[in-house]
Amino acid sequence: MLFSRLLPVGILAAVVHAQADSSSTTSSQSGVTVITGASEASVPTGSYLSLSTTITVSTSSSAVSTEAVVSTITSRSSTRTTTLGSTTIFAIGTLTLTGNATSSTSTATQIVLTGAGHTTTTALNGTSNSTATSTSSSVQPTNTTPCNNYVEFCDRSYGNITEVAAHNSPFIRAGSVAANQALSVTTQLNDGIRLLQGQIQWNGSVPHFCHTSCDVLDAGPITDWLSEVYDWVVDHPFDVVTILLGNGNYSNVDKYVPFIEQTGIQNYAFEPPKIPMALQDWPTLASMILSGKRVVIFMDYQANQTAYPWIIDEFTNMWETPFDPTNRSFPCFPERPPNLDDANSRTHLYMANHNLNYDITLLGNSLLVPYTPLLNVTNNVTGYGSLGLTVENCAANWGFPPKFLNVDFYNVGNGSVFEVAAKWNNVTYTRECCGLVESGATRLDMVGRSAVVVAMGVIGVVWLLM
């Protein structure tokens, strides 16, 4: 049995040895790219900004108005107008008023995104005394419009909601072992993904979403993907979406800005009132929705919030657990930024990288790719190596769950990743999951003898792990 399991690896070694004298090259055949010599760093690194200084950009709070909110966005050749309707803040709870009365409540607040005006008002934080005059005995309205799929989220802080992230969201090529997702970005958002992450590399003079190298997996220009996200955002006025741009080349942010601005997505971009933002500084989803600034854009390296306040430096605002983990225990400690102290770890957003990988080294190529045989376990609610256990451990370590759960192939598990998030948000996940999956045989985009090596390498690794 041991011999039979080692056989594919032995064949692989023989093939690799036969190619040992060939140099690292890049070539193309029938539109398929052949690559050798690419290497993926185990942990990205770059310059990190200090958390020691806080800059207050604006001290004014978000306005809450009873007037209709109309947002007009001009992008490319079209102009889109979104009307949110009349809005009022009301407290959740029982409040009986007769004529002129004074009342107090200790319940949380809820935003009403649609409905008629009302003469009754309450304190915005729902905890202080409030005086109200009522001219009607009608029951106070309650919100029925969900924010990010849940009514309960409208009055919660952005930092007080756990959401599922699509690791390498653009990398959806059917059958490629370098792919991380199976469904389009529109489907990802429809299913409930609320953070979209992707790595940028330069393909000539145009930034593309590429996995380590554009020779390995090229998902196309960032403008195509961002335009698709923009269209979804326009069509969903009650959703807050987060984008995390991985600066794979560590280029200055101003090189990317013209391409981002071509899509119009910056018109919806949230600009933080503080640099950096601590956990308690983030506004509610409702206030972001009402302001029209409901796309949060992070960049991991080389962000410059002085020049472009809408592109937020990731690591002064949010830390991450170990990058591209290969350890099924998924330890929950800050790896990036390095040397983050305990106090700052507990007062800032964080993202749990829960995507299990294994390393393929072929003809000089070192690639971390998703460990697909264990996806059902990795994305599960319970059990060793599961997403559910990871979040439980993180919450025990830091006193609160991660803001984002960064997963591969979120659709595997029939919504289990969303069920985990719902549990920690104290809501119930009842949606159907997930969209249709494209079919394709597992491959890495190489041809000829390289393709044979890749196929045998994958088979050998999987066979040994059976």
Tab-separated table of N, CA and C in Angstrom, residues 242-370:
chain	number	residue	atom	x	y	z
A	242	THR	N	-17.230	45.565	1.157
A	242	THR	CA	-15.823	45.854	1.425
A	242	THR	C	-14.954	45.214	0.355
A	243	ILE	N	-13.957	45.952	-0.102
A	243	ILE	CA	-12.999	45.469	-1.101
A	243	ILE	C	-11.603	45.559	-0.492
A	244	LEU	N	-10.851	44.473	-0.574
A	244	LEU	CA	-9.467	44.462	-0.103
A	244	LEU	C	-8.555	44.215	-1.299
A	245	LEU	N	-7.791	45.232	-1.668
A	245	LEU	CA	-6.888	45.150	-2.808
A	245	LEU	C	-5.496	44.755	-2.329
A	246	GLY	N	-5.001	43.626	-2.830
A	246	GLY	CA	-3.650	43.196	-2.521
A	246	GLY	C	-2.681	43.799	-3.522
A	247	ASN	N	-1.756	44.605	-3.038
A	247	ASN	CA	-0.803	45.298	-3.903
A	247	ASN	C	0.396	44.391	-4.136
A	248	GLY	N	0.238	43.456	-5.067
A	248	GLY	CA	1.249	42.425	-5.273
A	248	GLY	C	2.594	42.949	-5.716
A	249	ASN	N	2.626	44.096	-6.356
A	249	ASN	CA	3.884	44.681	-6.829
A	249	ASN	C	4.396	45.800	-5.926
A	250	TYR	N	3.659	46.093	-4.854
A	250	TYR	CA	4.021	47.180	-3.944
A	250	TYR	C	4.188	48.502	-4.696
A	251	SER	N	3.362	48.697	-5.714
A	251	SER	CA	3.413	49.941	-6.483
A	251	SER	C	2.783	51.073	-5.685
A	252	ASN	N	3.168	52.301	-5.992
A	252	ASN	CA	2.534	53.449	-5.356
A	252	ASN	C	1.056	53.468	-5.707
A	253	VAL	N	0.240	53.828	-4.738
A	253	VAL	CA	-1.205	53.768	-4.914
A	253	VAL	C	-1.678	54.650	-6.059
A	254	ASP	N	-0.966	55.752	-6.323
A	254	ASP	CA	-1.429	56.658	-7.374
A	254	ASP	C	-1.382	56.026	-8.759
A	255	LYS	N	-0.635	54.941	-8.906
A	255	LYS	CA	-0.617	54.239	-10.189
A	255	LYS	C	-1.920	53.483	-10.439
A	256	TYR	N	-2.587	53.082	-9.355
A	256	TYR	CA	-3.838	52.335	-9.495
A	256	TYR	C	-5.066	53.242	-9.584
A	257	VAL	N	-4.971	54.422	-8.995
A	257	VAL	CA	-6.148	55.290	-8.859
A	257	VAL	C	-6.845	55.584	-10.183
A	258	PRO	N	-6.130	55.940	-11.264
A	258	PRO	CA	-6.842	56.224	-12.518
A	258	PRO	C	-7.670	55.045	-13.016
A	259	PHE	N	-7.186	53.841	-12.812
A	259	PHE	CA	-7.927	52.658	-13.257
A	259	PHE	C	-9.160	52.435	-12.380
A	260	ILE	N	-9.001	52.633	-11.079
A	260	ILE	CA	-10.145	52.482	-10.174
A	260	ILE	C	-11.212	53.518	-10.498
A	261	GLU	N	-10.775	54.744	-10.758
A	261	GLU	CA	-11.726	55.821	-11.019
A	261	GLU	C	-12.477	55.630	-12.333
A	262	GLN	N	-11.916	54.869	-13.259
A	262	GLN	CA	-12.632	54.573	-14.504
A	262	GLN	C	-13.941	53.841	-14.241
A	263	THR	N	-14.001	53.103	-13.152
A	263	THR	CA	-15.175	52.267	-12.872
A	263	THR	C	-16.271	53.016	-12.130
A	264	GLY	N	-15.942	54.117	-11.470
A	264	GLY	CA	-16.927	54.866	-10.698
A	264	GLY	C	-17.107	54.392	-9.275
A	265	ILE	N	-16.433	53.306	-8.884
A	265	ILE	CA	-16.645	52.731	-7.554
A	265	ILE	C	-16.235	53.702	-6.449
A	266	GLN	N	-15.291	54.612	-6.756
A	266	GLN	CA	-14.818	55.557	-5.737
A	266	GLN	C	-15.917	56.520	-5.303
A	267	ASN	N	-16.955	56.692	-6.119
A	267	ASN	CA	-18.050	57.587	-5.741
A	267	ASN	C	-18.838	57.057	-4.545
A	268	TYR	N	-18.741	55.761	-4.302
A	268	TYR	CA	-19.416	55.151	-3.158
A	268	TYR	C	-18.461	54.893	-1.998
A	269	ALA	N	-17.186	55.249	-2.163
A	269	ALA	CA	-16.170	54.858	-1.188
A	269	ALA	C	-16.296	55.645	0.114
A	270	PHE	N	-16.219	54.921	1.210
A	270	PHE	CA	-16.268	55.499	2.556
A	270	PHE	C	-14.927	56.142	2.890
A	271	GLU	N	-14.969	57.356	3.436
A	271	GLU	CA	-13.765	58.048	3.883
A	271	GLU	C	-13.781	58.132	5.407
A	272	PRO	N	-12.870	57.452	6.076
A	272	PRO	CA	-12.884	57.414	7.546
A	272	PRO	C	-12.691	58.798	8.157
A	273	PRO	N	-13.397	59.092	9.244
A	273	PRO	CA	-13.213	60.374	9.929
A	273	PRO	C	-11.938	60.421	10.752
A	274	LYS	N	-11.320	59.253	10.983
A	274	LYS	CA	-10.073	59.183	11.738
A	274	LYS	C	-9.073	58.313	10.985
A	275	ILE	N	-7.799	58.580	11.205
A	275	ILE	CA	-6.725	57.747	10.673
A	275	ILE	C	-5.789	57.419	11.825
A	276	PRO	N	-5.703	56.158	12.259
A	276	PRO	CA	-6.515	55.016	11.829
A	276	PRO	C	-7.837	54.944	12.596
A	277	MET	N	-8.655	53.971	12.227
A	277	MET	CA	-9.945	53.752	12.874
A	277	MET	C	-9.826	52.607	13.877
A	278	ALA	N	-10.160	52.881	15.131
A	278	ALA	CA	-10.251	51.818	16.129
A	278	ALA	C	-11.605	51.129	15.995
A	279	LEU	N	-11.764	50.036	16.699
A	279	LEU	CA	-12.973	49.226	16.578
A	279	LEU	C	-14.236	50.043	16.827
A	280	GLN	N	-14.201	50.889	17.848
A	280	GLN	CA	-15.402	51.640	18.224
A	280	GLN	C	-15.643	52.862	17.336
A	281	ASP	N	-14.723	53.171	16.433
A	281	ASP	CA	-14.863	54.365	15.598
A	281	ASP	C	-15.735	54.152	14.363
A	282	TRP	N	-15.978	52.906	14.004
A	282	TRP	CA	-16.700	52.643	12.759
A	282	TRP	C	-18.180	52.980	12.909
A	283	PRO	N	-18.782	53.569	11.882
A	283	PRO	CA	-20.203	53.949	11.949
A	283	PRO	C	-21.114	52.744	11.772
A	284	THR	N	-22.403	52.963	11.957
A	284	THR	CA	-23.385	51.905	11.708
A	284	THR	C	-23.573	51.715	10.209
A	285	LEU	N	-24.060	50.544	9.842
A	285	LEU	CA	-24.368	50.316	8.434
A	285	LEU	C	-25.400	51.322	7.946
A	286	ALA	N	-26.384	51.626	8.806
A	286	ALA	CA	-27.442	52.554	8.410
A	286	ALA	C	-26.879	53.912	8.025
A	287	SER	N	-25.963	54.438	8.833
A	287	SER	CA	-25.417	55.759	8.529
A	287	SER	C	-24.586	55.731	7.252
A	288	MET	N	-23.889	54.627	7.000
A	288	MET	CA	-23.122	54.507	5.766
A	288	MET	C	-24.058	54.445	4.563
A	289	ILE	N	-25.155	53.719	4.713
A	289	ILE	CA	-26.129	53.594	3.630
A	289	ILE	C	-26.782	54.941	3.335
A	290	LEU	N	-27.168	55.645	4.386
A	290	LEU	CA	-27.839	56.932	4.200
A	290	LEU	C	-26.912	57.978	3.602
A	291	SER	N	-25.629	57.888	3.911
A	291	SER	CA	-24.665	58.848	3.362
A	291	SER	C	-24.302	58.526	1.922
A	292	GLY	N	-24.610	57.307	1.483
A	292	GLY	CA	-24.223	56.882	0.146
A	292	GLY	C	-22.803	56.372	0.068
A	293	LYS	N	-22.063	56.425	1.174
A	293	LYS	CA	-20.671	55.974	1.202
A	293	LYS	C	-20.629	54.580	1.819
A	294	ARG	N	-20.902	53.586	1.012
A	294	ARG	CA	-21.115	52.232	1.521
A	294	ARG	C	-20.231	51.187	0.849
A	295	VAL	N	-19.104	51.635	0.310
A	295	VAL	CA	-18.068	50.722	-0.168
A	295	VAL	C	-16.787	51.057	0.585
A	296	VAL	N	-16.284	50.101	1.342
A	296	VAL	CA	-15.057	50.293	2.114
A	296	VAL	C	-13.918	49.652	1.333
A	297	ILE	N	-12.937	50.453	0.947
A	297	ILE	CA	-11.824	49.957	0.129
A	297	ILE	C	-10.545	49.976	0.957
A	298	PHE	N	-9.979	48.797	1.193
A	298	PHE	CA	-8.685	48.668	1.859
A	298	PHE	C	-7.617	48.330	0.819
A	299	MET	N	-6.379	48.737	1.087
A	299	MET	CA	-5.218	48.263	0.328
A	299	MET	C	-4.164	47.835	1.330
A	300	ASP	N	-3.548	46.663	1.095
A	300	ASP	CA	-2.638	46.133	2.113
A	300	ASP	C	-1.330	46.904	2.225
A	301	TYR	N	-0.751	47.322	1.091
A	301	TYR	CA	0.522	48.035	1.135
A	301	TYR	C	0.485	49.263	0.223
A	302	GLN	N	1.186	50.302	0.650
A	302	GLN	CA	1.388	51.531	-0.125
A	302	GLN	C	0.158	52.420	-0.237
A	303	ALA	N	-0.834	52.243	0.630
A	303	ALA	CA	-1.950	53.188	0.650
A	303	ALA	C	-1.444	54.546	1.139
A	304	ASN	N	-2.100	55.599	0.698
A	304	ASN	CA	-1.737	56.955	1.116
A	304	ASN	C	-3.030	57.711	1.380
A	305	GLN	N	-3.505	57.662	2.627
A	305	GLN	CA	-4.800	58.249	2.950
A	305	GLN	C	-4.780	59.773	2.971
A	306	THR	N	-3.598	60.360	3.003
A	306	THR	CA	-3.518	61.814	2.887
A	306	THR	C	-3.898	62.249	1.477
A	307	ALA	N	-3.410	61.518	0.493
A	307	ALA	CA	-3.711	61.849	-0.900
A	307	ALA	C	-5.038	61.256	-1.353
A	308	TYR	N	-5.320	60.034	-0.900
A	308	TYR	CA	-6.540	59.331	-1.321
A	308	TYR	C	-7.215	58.748	-0.081
A	309	PRO	N	-7.991	59.557	0.624
A	309	PRO	CA	-8.580	59.107	1.892
A	309	PRO	C	-9.562	57.964	1.744
A	310	TRP	N	-10.003	57.673	0.541
A	310	TRP	CA	-10.979	56.600	0.320
A	310	TRP	C	-10.318	55.249	0.068
A	311	ILE	N	-9.000	55.218	-0.036
A	311	ILE	CA	-8.266	53.945	-0.092
A	311	ILE	C	-7.578	53.791	1.258
A	312	ILE	N	-8.103	52.916	2.080
A	312	ILE	CA	-7.730	52.829	3.492
A	312	ILE	C	-6.557	51.867	3.681
A	313	ASP	N	-5.558	52.308	4.419
A	313	ASP	CA	-4.430	51.439	4.745
A	313	ASP	C	-4.921	50.279	5.612
A	314	GLU	N	-4.741	49.057	5.122
A	314	GLU	CA	-5.307	47.911	5.834
A	314	GLU	C	-4.724	47.733	7.226
A	315	PHE	N	-3.410	47.683	7.327
A	315	PHE	CA	-2.802	47.161	8.544
A	315	PHE	C	-2.714	48.156	9.698
A	316	THR	N	-3.106	49.411	9.490
A	316	THR	CA	-3.298	50.297	10.638
A	316	THR	C	-4.747	50.265	11.109
A	317	ASN	N	-5.592	49.599	10.354
A	317	ASN	CA	-7.015	49.533	10.694
A	317	ASN	C	-7.508	48.113	10.942
A	318	MET	N	-6.803	47.139	10.409
A	318	MET	CA	-7.245	45.744	10.533
A	318	MET	C	-6.032	44.818	10.439
A	319	TRP	N	-5.949	43.871	11.368
A	319	TRP	CA	-4.866	42.900	11.306
A	319	TRP	C	-5.368	41.561	10.779
A	320	GLU	N	-4.424	40.711	10.393
A	320	GLU	CA	-4.772	39.408	9.830
A	320	GLU	C	-4.078	38.283	10.580
A	321	THR	N	-4.761	37.144	10.654
A	321	THR	CA	-4.148	35.911	11.148
A	321	THR	C	-3.217	35.372	10.060
A	322	PRO	N	-2.433	34.302	10.325
A	322	PRO	CA	-1.443	33.835	9.357
A	322	PRO	C	-1.962	33.704	7.933
A	323	PHE	N	-1.129	34.162	7.009
A	323	PHE	CA	-1.433	34.237	5.583
A	323	PHE	C	-1.341	32.858	4.933
A	324	ASP	N	-2.281	32.546	4.031
A	324	ASP	CA	-2.293	31.280	3.291
A	324	ASP	C	-1.922	30.091	4.186
A	325	PRO	N	-2.695	29.833	5.213
A	325	PRO	CA	-2.328	28.808	6.201
A	325	PRO	C	-2.270	27.402	5.614
A	326	THR	N	-1.304	26.641	6.097
A	326	THR	CA	-1.199	25.220	5.758
A	326	THR	C	-1.409	24.361	6.998
A	327	ASN	N	-1.638	24.999	8.123
A	327	ASN	CA	-1.833	24.325	9.404
A	327	ASN	C	-3.326	24.239	9.699
A	328	ARG	N	-3.851	23.024	9.821
A	328	ARG	CA	-5.289	22.839	10.019
A	328	ARG	C	-5.784	23.333	11.379
A	329	SER	N	-4.885	23.661	12.272
A	329	SER	CA	-5.329	24.205	13.556
A	329	SER	C	-5.673	25.692	13.452
A	330	PHE	N	-5.265	26.338	12.362
A	330	PHE	CA	-5.561	27.745	12.102
A	330	PHE	C	-5.337	28.619	13.343
A	331	PRO	N	-4.080	28.783	13.760
A	331	PRO	CA	-3.807	29.618	14.937
A	331	PRO	C	-4.314	31.039	14.734
A	332	CYS	N	-4.821	31.634	15.802
A	332	CYS	CA	-5.456	32.956	15.708
A	332	CYS	C	-4.608	33.993	16.435
A	333	PHE	N	-3.576	34.477	15.758
A	333	PHE	CA	-2.742	35.542	16.304
A	333	PHE	C	-2.393	36.502	15.166
A	334	PRO	N	-2.027	37.742	15.481
A	334	PRO	CA	-1.700	38.701	14.423
A	334	PRO	C	-0.366	38.361	13.761
A	335	GLU	N	-0.399	38.073	12.476
A	335	GLU	CA	0.839	37.873	11.728
A	335	GLU	C	1.216	39.144	10.965
A	336	ARG	N	0.218	39.792	10.436
A	336	ARG	CA	0.412	41.087	9.776
A	336	ARG	C	-0.583	42.083	10.358
A	337	PRO	N	-0.119	43.257	10.777
A	337	PRO	CA	1.273	43.706	10.793
A	337	PRO	C	2.073	42.959	11.850
A	338	PRO	N	3.374	42.805	11.635
A	338	PRO	CA	4.189	42.083	12.614
A	338	PRO	C	4.339	42.877	13.905
A	339	ASN	N	4.525	42.152	14.990
A	339	ASN	CA	4.798	42.749	16.303
A	339	ASN	C	3.674	43.652	16.808
A	340	LEU	N	2.442	43.342	16.429
A	340	LEU	CA	1.310	44.115	16.933
A	340	LEU	C	1.073	43.751	18.393
A	341	ASP	N	0.995	44.756	19.254
A	341	ASP	CA	0.847	44.466	20.676
A	341	ASP	C	-0.578	44.037	21.003
A	342	ASP	N	-0.725	43.478	22.185
A	342	ASP	CA	-2.003	42.907	22.606
A	342	ASP	C	-3.104	43.963	22.675
A	343	ALA	N	-2.765	45.148	23.161
A	343	ALA	CA	-3.772	46.200	23.323
A	343	ALA	C	-4.366	46.609	21.984
A	344	ASN	N	-3.521	46.812	20.976
A	344	ASN	CA	-4.021	47.205	19.661
A	344	ASN	C	-4.731	46.056	18.955
A	345	SER	N	-4.323	44.837	19.255
A	345	SER	CA	-5.010	43.683	18.674
A	345	SER	C	-6.457	43.618	19.137
A	346	ARG	N	-6.688	44.042	20.366
A	346	ARG	CA	-8.032	43.960	20.948
A	346	ARG	C	-8.907	45.173	20.616
A	347	THR	N	-8.332	46.178	20.010
A	347	THR	CA	-9.106	47.397	19.753
A	347	THR	C	-9.223	47.724	18.268
A	348	HIS	N	-8.906	46.755	17.412
A	348	HIS	CA	-9.018	46.978	15.975
A	348	HIS	C	-9.697	45.787	15.296
A	349	LEU	N	-10.209	46.032	14.113
A	349	LEU	CA	-10.783	44.956	13.311
A	349	LEU	C	-9.724	43.901	13.035
A	350	TYR	N	-10.172	42.666	12.810
A	350	TYR	CA	-9.234	41.654	12.321
A	350	TYR	C	-9.928	40.666	11.400
A	351	MET	N	-9.124	40.056	10.535
A	351	MET	CA	-9.622	39.090	9.563
A	351	MET	C	-8.959	37.741	9.801
A	352	ALA	N	-9.772	36.695	9.885
A	352	ALA	CA	-9.259	35.338	10.045
A	352	ALA	C	-9.099	34.702	8.667
A	353	ASN	N	-7.859	34.369	8.321
A	353	ASN	CA	-7.600	33.673	7.059
A	353	ASN	C	-7.858	32.187	7.264
A	354	HIS	N	-9.007	31.730	6.815
A	354	HIS	CA	-9.381	30.329	7.007
A	354	HIS	C	-9.499	29.654	5.644
A	355	ASN	N	-8.367	29.576	4.961
A	355	ASN	CA	-8.299	28.913	3.657
A	355	ASN	C	-7.109	27.972	3.657
A	356	LEU	N	-7.378	26.693	3.705
A	356	LEU	CA	-6.312	25.698	3.847
A	356	LEU	C	-5.595	25.499	2.515
A	357	ASN	N	-4.255	25.519	2.563
A	357	ASN	CA	-3.442	25.440	1.349
A	357	ASN	C	-2.415	24.320	1.442
A	358	TYR	N	-1.899	23.933	0.287
A	358	TYR	CA	-0.694	23.115	0.248
A	358	TYR	C	0.197	23.660	-0.851
A	359	ASP	N	1.494	23.384	-0.711
A	359	ASP	CA	2.491	23.976	-1.596
A	359	ASP	C	2.828	23.018	-2.721
A	360	ILE	N	2.723	23.494	-3.946
A	360	ILE	CA	3.156	22.726	-5.111
A	360	ILE	C	4.443	23.352	-5.623
A	361	THR	N	5.512	22.574	-5.717
A	361	THR	CA	6.769	23.050	-6.277
A	361	THR	C	7.072	22.233	-7.521
A	362	LEU	N	6.950	22.856	-8.662
A	362	LEU	CA	7.102	22.163	-9.935
A	362	LEU	C	7.965	22.976	-10.883
A	363	LEU	N	9.051	22.371	-11.369
A	363	LEU	CA	9.905	23.026	-12.348
A	363	LEU	C	10.282	24.446	-11.914
A	364	GLY	N	10.567	24.601	-10.646
A	364	GLY	CA	10.959	25.903	-10.128
A	364	GLY	C	9.813	26.791	-9.714
A	365	ASN	N	8.570	26.325	-9.863
A	365	ASN	CA	7.410	27.124	-9.481
A	365	ASN	C	6.951	26.729	-8.087
A	366	SER	N	6.872	27.685	-7.184
A	366	SER	CA	6.365	27.429	-5.843
A	366	SER	C	5.011	28.102	-5.713
A	367	LEU	N	3.953	27.306	-5.587
A	367	LEU	CA	2.593	27.832	-5.555
A	367	LEU	C	1.819	27.260	-4.378
A	368	LEU	N	1.180	28.138	-3.622
A	368	LEU	CA	0.249	27.709	-2.586
A	368	LEU	C	-1.140	27.680	-3.198
A	369	VAL	N	-1.745	26.507	-3.195
A	369	VAL	CA	-3.055	26.343	-3.827
A	369	VAL	C	-4.029	25.743	-2.820
A	370	PRO	N	-5.332	25.962	-3.017
A	370	PRO	CA	-6.326	25.454	-2.066
A	370	PRO	C	-6.284	23.938	-1.935
